[in-house]
Short mmCIF file of C-alpha atoms in Angstrom, two decimals:
data_model
loop_
_atom_site.label_atom_id
_atom_site.label_comp_id
_atom_site.label_asym_id
_atom_site.label_seq_id
_atom_site.Cartn_x
_atom_site.Cartn_y
_atom_site.Cartn_z
CA MET A 1 36.07 5.80 81.84
CA THR A 2 34.30 8.61 79.28
CA SER A 3 30.96 8.48 77.72
CA SER A 4 32.44 7.93 74.16
CA THR A 5 35.03 4.92 75.29
CA ALA A 6 32.13 3.54 77.21
CA ARG A 7 29.74 3.38 74.27
CA LEU A 8 32.43 1.86 71.91
CA ALA A 9 32.91 -1.06 74.74
CA ALA A 10 29.34 -1.60 74.91
CA LEU A 11 29.11 -1.78 71.07
CA SER A 12 32.07 -4.29 70.50
CA SER A 13 30.56 -6.38 73.50
CA LEU A 14 27.46 -6.88 71.18
CA PRO A 15 27.29 -10.14 69.40
CA ASN A 16 28.55 -9.71 65.89
CA PRO A 17 26.41 -12.15 63.77
CA VAL A 18 29.35 -11.60 60.64
CA GLN A 19 31.94 -13.28 63.19
CA ARG A 20 29.93 -15.84 64.51
CA THR A 21 28.93 -17.02 61.03
CA LEU A 22 32.38 -17.22 60.20
CA GLU A 23 33.15 -18.91 63.54
CA ARG A 24 30.38 -21.63 62.71
CA MET A 25 31.88 -21.90 59.31
CA GLY A 26 35.80 -22.42 60.85
CA LEU A 27 36.92 -19.34 59.43
CA PRO A 28 37.61 -17.25 62.54
CA GLY A 29 38.54 -13.39 61.93
CA THR A 30 37.01 -11.18 59.70
CA ASP A 31 40.49 -10.01 57.74
CA PHE A 32 39.97 -10.04 54.05
CA ALA A 33 43.66 -11.15 53.81
CA ASP A 34 43.77 -13.70 56.00
CA LEU A 35 40.39 -15.49 54.42
CA THR A 36 41.93 -15.19 50.82
CA GLY A 37 45.43 -16.44 51.72
CA PRO A 38 48.36 -14.34 50.17
CA LEU A 39 47.55 -13.61 46.76
CA GLY A 40 50.81 -13.57 44.08
CA ALA A 41 52.92 -14.86 46.69
CA THR A 42 55.52 -17.18 44.95
CA PRO A 43 59.31 -15.75 45.54
CA LYS A 44 60.11 -13.64 42.78
CA ASP A 45 62.58 -10.77 42.33
CA THR A 46 62.00 -7.43 39.63
CA LEU A 47 64.60 -7.77 37.02
CA TYR A 48 63.35 -4.53 35.09
CA ALA A 49 61.08 -1.80 35.17
CA GLN A 50 60.02 0.78 33.02
CA GLY A 51 57.04 3.02 33.69
CA THR A 52 54.55 0.66 35.05
CA LEU A 53 55.59 -2.08 33.71
CA LYS A 54 57.94 -4.72 35.77
CA LEU A 55 59.42 -7.77 34.84
CA HIS A 56 59.29 -10.36 37.67
CA HIS A 57 61.41 -13.49 37.62
CA PHE A 58 60.13 -16.36 39.86
CA ARG A 59 62.60 -18.21 42.06
CA PRO A 60 63.37 -21.74 40.85
CA GLN A 61 62.13 -24.00 43.08
CA CYS A 62 64.14 -27.51 41.60
CA GLU A 63 67.54 -28.00 41.87
CA SER A 64 67.79 -28.11 37.52
CA VAL A 65 65.68 -26.29 35.42
CA TYR A 66 64.88 -27.08 31.37
CA ARG A 67 67.35 -24.97 29.39
CA VAL A 68 64.66 -22.64 27.78
CA PRO A 69 63.20 -19.85 29.83
CA VAL A 70 59.35 -19.11 29.78
CA LEU A 71 58.20 -15.61 29.82
CA ILE A 72 54.38 -15.33 30.86
CA VAL A 73 52.66 -12.33 28.96
CA THR A 74 49.81 -11.26 31.06
CA SER A 75 46.60 -9.46 29.80
CA LEU A 76 46.20 -5.82 29.91
CA VAL A 77 42.99 -5.28 31.93
CA ASN A 78 43.59 -8.07 34.52
CA GLN A 79 45.56 -8.48 37.51
CA PRO A 80 48.65 -11.11 36.98
CA TYR A 81 48.04 -12.49 39.85
CA ILE A 82 45.21 -15.00 38.43
CA LEU A 83 48.02 -17.14 37.11
CA ASP A 84 49.67 -17.17 40.61
CA LEU A 85 46.69 -17.06 43.06
CA VAL A 86 47.37 -18.95 46.39
CA PRO A 87 50.14 -21.45 46.96
CA GLY A 88 48.63 -24.89 46.08
CA GLN A 89 46.45 -23.05 43.33
CA SER A 90 48.99 -21.01 41.30
CA MET A 91 50.40 -21.82 37.43
CA VAL A 92 53.54 -20.29 38.46
CA GLU A 93 54.29 -22.47 41.02
CA PHE A 94 53.15 -25.55 39.24
CA LEU A 95 55.42 -24.38 36.47
CA LEU A 96 58.35 -23.51 38.69
CA ARG A 97 57.77 -27.28 40.66
CA GLN A 98 58.11 -28.91 36.96
CA GLY A 99 61.64 -27.28 36.39
CA PHE A 100 60.44 -24.61 34.46
CA ASP A 101 62.76 -21.22 34.89
CA VAL A 102 59.75 -18.73 34.90
CA TYR A 103 59.37 -14.91 34.11
CA MET A 104 56.55 -12.65 34.22
CA ILE A 105 55.54 -9.44 32.66
CA GLU A 106 53.07 -7.33 34.37
CA TRP A 107 52.49 -4.01 32.87
CA GLY A 108 50.88 -2.56 35.58
CA ARG A 109 47.93 0.35 36.30
CA PRO A 110 48.46 2.82 33.57
CA ARG A 111 47.79 6.31 35.01
CA LYS A 112 46.78 9.44 32.89
CA ALA A 113 50.39 10.04 31.90
CA HIS A 114 50.06 6.82 30.35
CA GLN A 115 47.17 7.46 28.15
CA HIS A 116 49.17 7.20 25.20
CA LEU A 117 50.47 4.52 25.34
CA THR A 118 50.01 2.23 22.08
CA LEU A 119 50.11 -1.03 20.58
CA GLU A 120 53.58 -0.11 19.07
CA ASP A 121 54.57 0.71 22.56
CA HIS A 122 54.01 -2.62 24.01
CA VAL A 123 54.84 -4.99 21.17
CA LEU A 124 57.64 -3.32 19.40
CA ASN A 125 59.03 -1.60 22.56
CA ARG A 126 58.11 -3.20 26.11
CA LEU A 127 57.59 -6.89 25.18
CA PRO A 128 60.96 -6.84 23.01
CA ALA A 129 62.69 -5.05 26.20
CA CYS A 130 61.69 -7.98 28.60
CA VAL A 131 62.62 -10.59 25.93
CA GLN A 132 66.21 -9.03 25.95
CA GLN A 133 65.93 -9.31 29.60
CA VAL A 134 64.93 -12.55 29.83
CA LEU A 135 67.88 -13.71 27.39
CA GLN A 136 70.28 -11.89 29.25
CA HIS A 137 69.48 -13.12 32.80
CA SER A 138 68.86 -16.44 31.47
CA GLY A 139 72.09 -16.85 29.66
CA GLU A 140 70.30 -18.48 26.65
CA ARG A 141 69.35 -17.27 23.44
CA GLU A 142 65.59 -19.04 22.90
CA LEU A 143 62.55 -18.35 25.31
CA SER A 144 59.14 -19.76 25.37
CA ILE A 145 56.05 -17.69 25.71
CA ILE A 146 52.82 -17.68 27.12
CA GLY A 147 50.53 -15.72 26.67
CA TYR A 148 47.29 -15.49 28.17
CA CYS A 149 43.93 -13.43 26.68
CA VAL A 150 45.08 -10.01 25.54
CA GLY A 151 48.50 -10.87 26.53
CA GLY A 152 48.27 -13.66 24.08
CA LEU A 153 47.12 -11.31 21.33
CA LEU A 154 50.28 -9.01 22.31
CA SER A 155 52.64 -12.14 22.04
CA VAL A 156 51.15 -13.21 18.80
CA LEU A 157 51.59 -9.87 17.41
CA TRP A 158 55.06 -9.48 18.64
CA ALA A 159 56.13 -12.97 17.30
CA ALA A 160 54.50 -12.06 13.68
CA LEU A 161 56.64 -9.00 13.53
CA SER A 162 60.06 -10.71 14.68
CA ALA A 163 60.00 -13.60 12.93
CA GLY A 164 61.58 -12.16 9.85
CA ALA A 165 60.74 -13.25 6.44
CA LYS A 166 61.00 -17.04 5.54
CA GLY A 167 64.74 -17.33 4.77
CA SER A 168 66.24 -14.38 6.30
CA LYS A 169 69.25 -14.55 8.24
CA THR A 170 67.79 -13.05 11.49
CA ARG A 171 65.99 -15.23 13.36
CA SER A 172 64.17 -14.76 16.59
CA PRO A 173 64.58 -15.84 19.97
CA LEU A 174 61.21 -17.36 20.28
CA THR A 175 61.38 -21.16 20.14
CA ASN A 176 57.69 -22.13 21.28
CA LEU A 177 54.45 -20.02 21.60
CA VAL A 178 51.71 -20.75 24.03
CA CYS A 179 48.57 -18.82 23.71
CA MET A 180 45.45 -19.03 26.42
CA ALA A 181 42.22 -18.18 25.13
CA THR A 182 43.44 -15.40 22.75
CA PRO A 183 41.11 -13.84 20.74
CA VAL A 184 41.85 -13.12 16.90
CA ASN A 185 38.67 -12.70 15.08
CA SER A 186 36.32 -10.06 15.96
CA ASP A 187 33.66 -11.73 14.29
CA GLY A 188 33.38 -14.28 17.17
CA LEU A 189 32.84 -11.15 19.59
CA GLU A 190 29.39 -10.45 18.72
CA SER A 191 28.19 -8.30 21.93
CA LEU A 192 31.50 -6.20 22.38
CA LYS A 193 31.59 -5.47 18.57
CA ALA A 194 27.47 -4.44 18.52
CA TRP A 195 28.15 -2.47 21.46
CA MET A 196 31.51 -0.79 20.24
CA GLY A 197 30.49 -0.24 16.51
CA GLU A 198 30.13 2.92 14.66
CA ASP A 199 27.76 4.75 17.47
CA PHE A 200 30.31 3.68 20.36
CA ASP A 201 32.14 7.38 20.71
CA GLU A 202 35.36 5.96 22.08
CA GLU A 203 36.89 9.16 21.80
CA ALA A 204 34.47 10.81 24.09
CA LEU A 205 35.31 8.43 26.78
CA LEU A 206 39.35 8.66 26.26
CA ALA A 207 38.59 12.57 26.32
CA GLU A 208 37.35 12.53 29.48
CA HIS A 209 39.34 9.63 31.10
CA GLY A 210 42.09 9.66 29.16
CA ASN A 211 42.46 5.63 29.70
CA VAL A 212 39.46 3.05 29.92
CA PRO A 213 38.28 3.12 33.67
CA ALA A 214 39.06 0.01 35.25
CA GLU A 215 34.56 0.13 36.51
CA TRP A 216 34.33 0.37 32.34
CA VAL A 217 36.68 -2.74 31.80
CA GLN A 218 34.68 -4.95 34.66
CA ASN A 219 31.36 -3.74 33.25
CA ALA A 220 31.72 -4.64 30.00
CA LEU A 221 33.57 -7.79 30.72
CA ARG A 222 30.47 -8.64 33.31
CA ALA A 223 27.83 -7.47 30.39
CA LEU A 224 28.79 -10.61 28.56
CA ARG A 225 27.32 -13.16 30.99
CA PRO A 226 25.11 -10.67 32.96
CA PHE A 227 23.75 -13.13 35.31
CA GLY A 228 27.39 -14.32 36.26
CA LYS A 229 27.25 -12.62 39.56
CA VAL A 230 23.83 -14.09 40.92
CA ALA A 231 24.74 -17.99 39.79
CA GLY A 232 27.89 -17.24 41.61
CA ALA A 233 26.13 -16.08 45.06
CA MET A 234 23.68 -18.96 44.58
CA ASN A 235 26.60 -21.40 44.45
CA LEU A 236 28.03 -19.18 47.26
CA LEU A 237 25.28 -19.86 49.59
CA ASN A 238 24.72 -23.47 48.67
CA ASN A 239 28.15 -23.96 49.55
CA ALA A 240 28.57 -22.03 52.70
CA ASP A 241 29.81 -24.65 55.27
CA ARG A 242 32.26 -25.76 52.86
CA GLN A 243 35.44 -23.61 53.75
CA GLU A 244 37.43 -24.12 50.87
CA VAL A 245 34.67 -22.73 48.10
CA VAL A 246 34.10 -19.66 50.53
CA ARG A 247 38.14 -18.77 50.55
CA SER A 248 38.44 -19.84 46.70
CA ASN A 249 35.07 -17.75 46.00
CA LEU A 250 36.52 -15.00 48.02
CA ARG A 251 39.73 -15.44 45.87
CA MET A 252 38.07 -15.13 42.64
CA GLY A 253 35.81 -12.42 43.90
CA LYS A 254 38.91 -9.92 44.89
CA TRP A 255 40.32 -10.65 41.58
CA GLU A 256 37.12 -9.88 39.32
CA SER A 257 37.15 -6.55 40.76
CA ASP A 258 40.67 -5.63 40.51
CA ASN A 259 40.69 -4.82 36.87
CA ILE A 260 43.28 -2.27 35.77
CA PRO A 261 42.31 0.75 33.20
CA PHE A 262 43.09 0.02 29.73
CA PRO A 263 45.29 2.87 28.40
CA GLY A 264 43.72 4.89 25.78
CA GLY A 265 45.81 4.57 22.77
CA VAL A 266 45.70 0.54 22.88
CA PHE A 267 41.87 0.88 23.50
CA ARG A 268 41.62 3.39 20.14
CA GLN A 269 43.44 1.26 18.16
CA MET A 270 42.05 -2.37 19.61
CA VAL A 271 38.50 -0.78 18.76
CA ASN A 272 39.32 0.31 15.21
CA ASP A 273 41.52 -1.95 14.05
CA PHE A 274 40.66 -4.95 15.89
CA LEU A 275 36.52 -5.20 16.62
CA ARG A 276 35.59 -3.01 14.03
CA GLY A 277 37.59 -3.61 11.34
CA ASN A 278 38.95 -7.09 12.39
CA ARG A 279 42.38 -6.26 10.41
CA LEU A 280 44.28 -9.48 11.73
CA MET A 281 41.79 -11.80 9.61
CA GLN A 282 41.68 -9.49 6.90
CA GLY A 283 45.70 -9.57 7.02
CA ASN A 284 46.01 -5.96 7.16
CA TRP A 285 46.84 -4.95 10.48
CA GLN A 286 50.00 -2.78 10.60
CA ILE A 287 51.66 -2.03 14.04
CA GLY A 288 54.53 0.45 13.30
CA GLY A 289 53.84 0.37 10.12
CA GLN A 290 54.75 -3.25 9.67
CA THR A 291 51.84 -5.67 8.41
CA VAL A 292 50.94 -8.17 10.78
CA ASP A 293 51.14 -11.76 8.71
CA LEU A 294 50.18 -14.56 11.29
CA GLY A 295 51.77 -17.24 8.80
CA ALA A 296 54.99 -15.75 9.28
CA ILE A 297 54.59 -17.59 12.98
CA ARG A 298 56.53 -20.70 12.49
CA VAL A 299 57.33 -22.23 15.86
CA PRO A 300 56.01 -25.09 17.72
CA PHE A 301 52.46 -23.25 18.75
CA LEU A 302 49.84 -24.43 21.35
CA HIS A 303 46.46 -22.54 21.66
CA LEU A 304 44.70 -23.63 25.33
CA LEU A 305 40.97 -22.51 24.89
CA ALA A 306 38.19 -22.67 27.20
CA GLN A 307 34.67 -24.89 26.21
CA ASP A 308 32.60 -22.28 27.92
CA ASP A 309 34.79 -19.19 27.51
CA HIS A 310 32.26 -16.13 27.44
CA ILE A 311 34.66 -13.62 26.94
CA THR A 312 36.85 -14.90 24.11
CA PRO A 313 34.11 -17.47 22.51
CA TYR A 314 35.50 -20.04 20.16
CA ALA A 315 34.29 -18.12 17.30
CA SER A 316 36.84 -15.59 18.14
CA SER A 317 39.92 -17.80 19.14
CA ARG A 318 39.41 -20.99 16.49
CA ASP A 319 41.01 -19.05 13.45
CA LEU A 320 44.42 -18.98 15.32
CA VAL A 321 45.45 -22.29 15.16
CA GLN A 322 44.79 -22.55 11.62
CA ARG A 323 46.10 -19.00 10.30
CA VAL A 324 49.96 -19.66 12.13
CA GLY A 325 52.76 -20.98 10.06
CA SER A 326 53.55 -23.39 12.18
CA THR A 327 54.08 -27.34 11.08
CA ASP A 328 54.11 -28.22 15.18
CA ARG A 329 50.72 -26.98 16.05
CA GLN A 330 48.07 -27.77 18.16
CA GLU A 331 44.76 -26.24 19.84
CA LEU A 332 43.26 -28.03 23.19
CA ILE A 333 39.65 -26.75 24.29
CA LEU A 334 39.30 -28.09 27.68
CA LYS A 335 36.39 -27.86 30.30
CA GLY A 336 35.42 -24.47 32.03
CA GLY A 337 35.61 -20.96 31.30
CA HIS A 338 37.79 -18.29 31.03
CA VAL A 339 39.02 -18.05 34.30
CA GLY A 340 38.41 -21.58 35.01
CA LEU A 341 41.24 -22.23 32.42
CA VAL A 342 43.80 -21.01 33.76
CA ALA A 343 42.93 -21.25 37.86
CA GLY A 344 40.81 -23.08 40.00
CA ARG A 345 40.92 -27.23 40.22
CA GLY A 346 39.53 -27.71 37.00
CA ALA A 347 43.16 -25.82 35.56
CA GLU A 348 45.23 -27.84 38.40
CA MET A 349 43.43 -30.93 36.86
CA ARG A 350 43.25 -30.18 33.22
CA MET A 351 44.96 -27.50 32.08
CA TRP A 352 48.40 -27.41 33.86
CA PRO A 353 49.12 -30.89 33.00
CA ALA A 354 48.33 -30.69 29.24
CA LEU A 355 51.01 -27.13 29.20
CA ASP A 356 53.51 -29.17 30.80
CA ALA A 357 53.19 -32.25 28.73
CA TRP A 358 53.51 -30.12 25.75
CA LEU A 359 55.97 -27.75 26.59
CA ALA A 360 58.69 -29.87 28.57
CA PRO A 361 59.87 -31.82 25.87
CA ARG A 362 60.16 -28.51 23.54
CA SER A 363 62.10 -26.45 26.61
CA VAL A 364 65.38 -29.12 26.37
CA MET J 1 25.06 -46.30 52.18
CA GLU J 2 25.58 -42.49 51.70
CA GLN J 3 23.71 -40.27 53.90
CA LEU J 4 21.03 -38.17 53.01
CA ASP J 5 21.89 -34.52 53.35
CA TRP J 6 18.52 -32.79 54.52
CA ASN J 7 19.86 -29.35 53.66
CA LYS J 8 20.02 -29.92 50.18
CA LEU J 9 16.54 -30.59 49.66
CA SER J 10 15.33 -27.83 51.47
CA PRO J 11 12.91 -25.19 49.50
CA ALA J 12 16.26 -22.54 49.70
CA HIS J 13 18.77 -24.55 48.53
CA LEU J 14 16.69 -26.12 45.86
CA TRP J 15 15.42 -22.44 44.42
CA ARG J 16 19.36 -21.61 44.47
CA ASP J 17 20.35 -24.64 42.55
CA TRP J 18 17.70 -24.12 39.81
CA ILE J 19 18.91 -20.05 39.58
CA ALA J 20 22.66 -21.36 39.51
CA LYS J 21 22.15 -23.76 36.93
CA SER J 22 19.55 -21.91 34.56
CA GLU J 23 21.86 -18.77 34.32
CA ALA J 24 23.41 -19.61 31.40
CA GLN J 25 20.26 -19.73 29.73
CA TRP J 26 19.40 -16.39 31.07
CA SER J 27 22.74 -14.99 30.49
CA GLU J 28 22.49 -15.97 26.58
CA ALA J 29 19.13 -14.80 26.16
CA VAL J 30 20.28 -10.91 27.23
CA SER J 31 23.51 -11.21 25.67
CA GLN J 32 21.57 -12.67 21.95
CA LEU J 33 20.03 -9.20 22.82
CA LEU J 34 23.03 -7.57 23.43
CA LYS J 35 24.52 -8.63 20.10
CA ASN J 36 21.71 -6.73 18.28
CA GLU J 37 22.89 -3.12 16.65
CA HIS J 38 19.50 -1.55 17.94
CA THR J 39 20.41 -2.66 21.24
CA GLY J 40 23.75 -1.52 20.93
CA GLU J 41 23.04 1.78 19.45
CA ALA J 42 20.61 2.52 22.46
CA LEU J 43 23.03 1.12 25.31
CA ASN J 44 25.58 4.01 23.53
CA ARG J 45 23.28 6.86 23.71
CA GLN J 46 22.54 5.63 27.30
CA LEU J 47 26.23 5.48 27.85
CA SER J 48 26.44 9.18 26.81
CA GLU J 49 23.94 10.74 28.58
CA ILE J 50 25.50 9.01 31.93
CA GLN J 51 29.00 10.26 30.52
CA LEU J 52 27.48 13.89 30.22
CA MET J 53 25.87 13.67 33.39
CA HIS J 54 29.25 12.39 34.98
CA ARG J 55 30.64 15.14 34.51
CA GLN J 56 28.31 17.68 35.24
CA PHE J 57 27.93 16.44 38.30
CA SER J 58 31.89 15.74 38.96
CA GLU J 59 31.98 19.42 38.39
CA LEU J 60 29.13 20.53 40.72
CA ALA J 61 30.78 17.83 43.14
CA GLN J 62 34.38 19.33 43.08
CA ALA J 63 33.20 23.00 43.59
CA SER J 64 31.21 21.70 46.53
CA LEU J 65 34.00 20.23 47.93
CA ALA J 66 36.21 22.95 47.25
CA ALA J 67 34.22 25.21 48.96
CA ALA J 68 34.33 23.06 52.31
CA ASN J 69 38.04 22.65 52.01
CA LEU J 70 37.50 18.83 51.28
CA PRO J 71 39.41 16.94 48.70
CA SER J 72 37.56 16.13 45.47
CA ARG J 73 38.31 13.12 43.03
CA SER J 74 40.73 15.22 40.82
CA ASP J 75 42.87 15.77 44.19
CA PHE J 76 42.58 12.00 44.82
CA GLU J 77 43.85 11.30 41.06
CA ALA J 78 46.57 13.79 41.57
CA LEU J 79 47.71 11.87 44.63
CA ASP J 80 47.62 8.52 42.82
CA GLU J 81 49.89 9.95 40.12
CA ARG J 82 52.19 10.81 42.97
CA MET J 83 51.81 7.66 44.06
CA GLY J 84 52.33 5.46 41.32
CA ARG J 85 55.34 7.64 40.41
CA LEU J 86 56.80 6.40 43.57
CA GLU J 87 55.87 2.92 43.40
CA ASP J 88 57.37 3.23 39.87
CA GLY J 89 60.52 4.68 40.91
CA LEU J 90 60.43 1.91 43.87
CA ALA J 91 60.32 -0.85 41.26
CA GLN J 92 63.56 0.82 39.34
CA VAL J 93 65.75 0.66 42.58
CA ALA J 94 64.32 -3.07 43.10
CA ALA J 95 65.35 -4.13 39.31
CA GLY J 96 68.62 -2.08 39.93
CA LEU J 97 69.37 -3.59 43.20
CA SER J 98 68.32 -7.30 41.98
CA GLN J 99 71.07 -6.68 38.90
CA LEU J 100 73.43 -5.51 41.38
CA SER J 101 73.29 -8.52 43.55
CA GLN J 102 73.30 -10.89 40.44
CA SER J 103 76.62 -9.13 39.29
CA LEU J 104 78.06 -9.64 42.41
CA VAL J 105 77.39 -12.95 42.83
CA THR J 106 78.92 -13.70 39.12
CA ALA J 107 82.21 -11.68 40.13
CA ARG J 108 82.48 -13.71 43.29
CA ALA J 109 82.20 -17.19 41.72
CA ALA J 110 84.42 -15.63 38.78
CA THR J 111 87.45 -14.76 41.02
CA GLY J 112 86.67 -18.40 43.15
CA THR J 113 85.72 -16.55 46.77
CA GLY J 114 83.85 -19.05 48.15
CA VAL J 115 80.75 -18.77 45.66
CA THR J 116 79.91 -20.93 42.89
CA ALA J 117 77.32 -19.71 40.19
CA SER J 118 75.74 -23.25 40.07
CA ALA J 119 75.22 -23.24 43.62
CA LEU J 120 72.89 -20.15 43.10
CA ARG J 121 71.60 -20.68 39.61
CA PRO J 122 69.92 -24.17 38.82
CA LEU J 123 71.48 -25.88 36.21
CA ARG J 124 69.87 -26.14 32.79
CA ASN J 125 69.52 -29.55 32.01
CA ARG J 126 66.47 -31.19 33.09
CA LYS J 127 64.94 -33.57 30.82
CA PRO J 128 61.16 -34.17 30.85
CA ALA J 129 60.36 -37.37 32.74
CA SER J 130 59.75 -39.70 29.93
CA THR J 131 62.89 -38.47 28.03
CA ALA J 132 65.12 -39.29 31.17
CA ALA J 133 63.22 -42.65 31.66
CA LYS J 134 64.15 -43.34 28.13
CA ILE J 135 67.72 -42.53 28.33
CA ARG J 136 68.07 -44.51 31.43
CA GLY J 137 66.32 -47.56 29.81
#
């Protein structure tokens, strides 16, 4: 035996406190993937890809599904697997088991080459292309959309722009719109507005990086609840003997640290038009030369909100239900935070059943 | 009678509990500070300085790493770009294969060679439980 292999053998025979602690907690093995479980593992097929964008179709889990397919539009800055965390804790899996035919847009991780992608690219090109794919694949002429956070905003913009004038013959395929924690009024995003006011030099940031780096996105979101991490760590320590709490914490921790860079072009528009100009509320936000009129949305509409949402506070989201032109519209405020609204025990108990109860009768 | 959990009465546990419960107020206090325009200005000045320092450090580090024949951040970024393009290409191949298999199934179902479309695709006639109950009733 050489001296180096002998040293290695001696090292590996030393007691490993991490391993011992994990074993004592009933969590043998230090492999992170083993501890978190398979993230985003619900069986799916990729139907369409365009650049970094992928459109997934989740394999149905029932013998019969509702006629109207559901397209989930995820956020641009977070990984979509928050909606399909692990088996048993997945909104997607829940919808499949309730009999929905589920599709999901994954925007992907923009690279330097994608720094010029704008809201026009997303709202007038990429999203409509996915809608067409869903209609073609499902063989239906209508679909429902569920948008989460910035994904909800993109869905609202597309829904308003594709609705056409009242009484016009061109009919949008959208038949139901569900938004989850979707900001529309930047006056309610006080911290972000103060930070990214006139003094904020977004051009310098974009000149340096092209896209807004994922670390920036993460720090900006953390700054909205500065001591959130500390509280999370304290809760974890107090529940260290409860396996499921530890696992759940690891999953959320992995997701939270797995942000996606913000495409430069979209960021520029969001800072100037949405945050500073509050153009959506002013009624003068133009996307591709067309003015966005929320009143043009006339399909059944549901807005699901979280009571303690620090990312999309109620002040930034409450106007949406009032501004849409739908006669069938509803707002539901549920217990929990921005992430707890869609994932975790609270979501399983409150939000998912509420979503199913609203969407199912409108999907036949 | 429920057994008393002595662990929950330990000072460390109580202290952690207190921190977790008072987090919302602390975060709110800092958030109020962030909402102030002057804080925003100061923060932006600091960020610009950090940005400048970051750029200078990156240039210096890149030169030193190149001299030592080691890959720098920009080399990794270039690699990431290439890997990303490969990943995008693979996704397009996967999407193409998925569409091809879908067309094959449809064609086989149409020619009646053993596969029916309904056997592979669920029927789209589901009704919500309450509606189904009403129909049965």
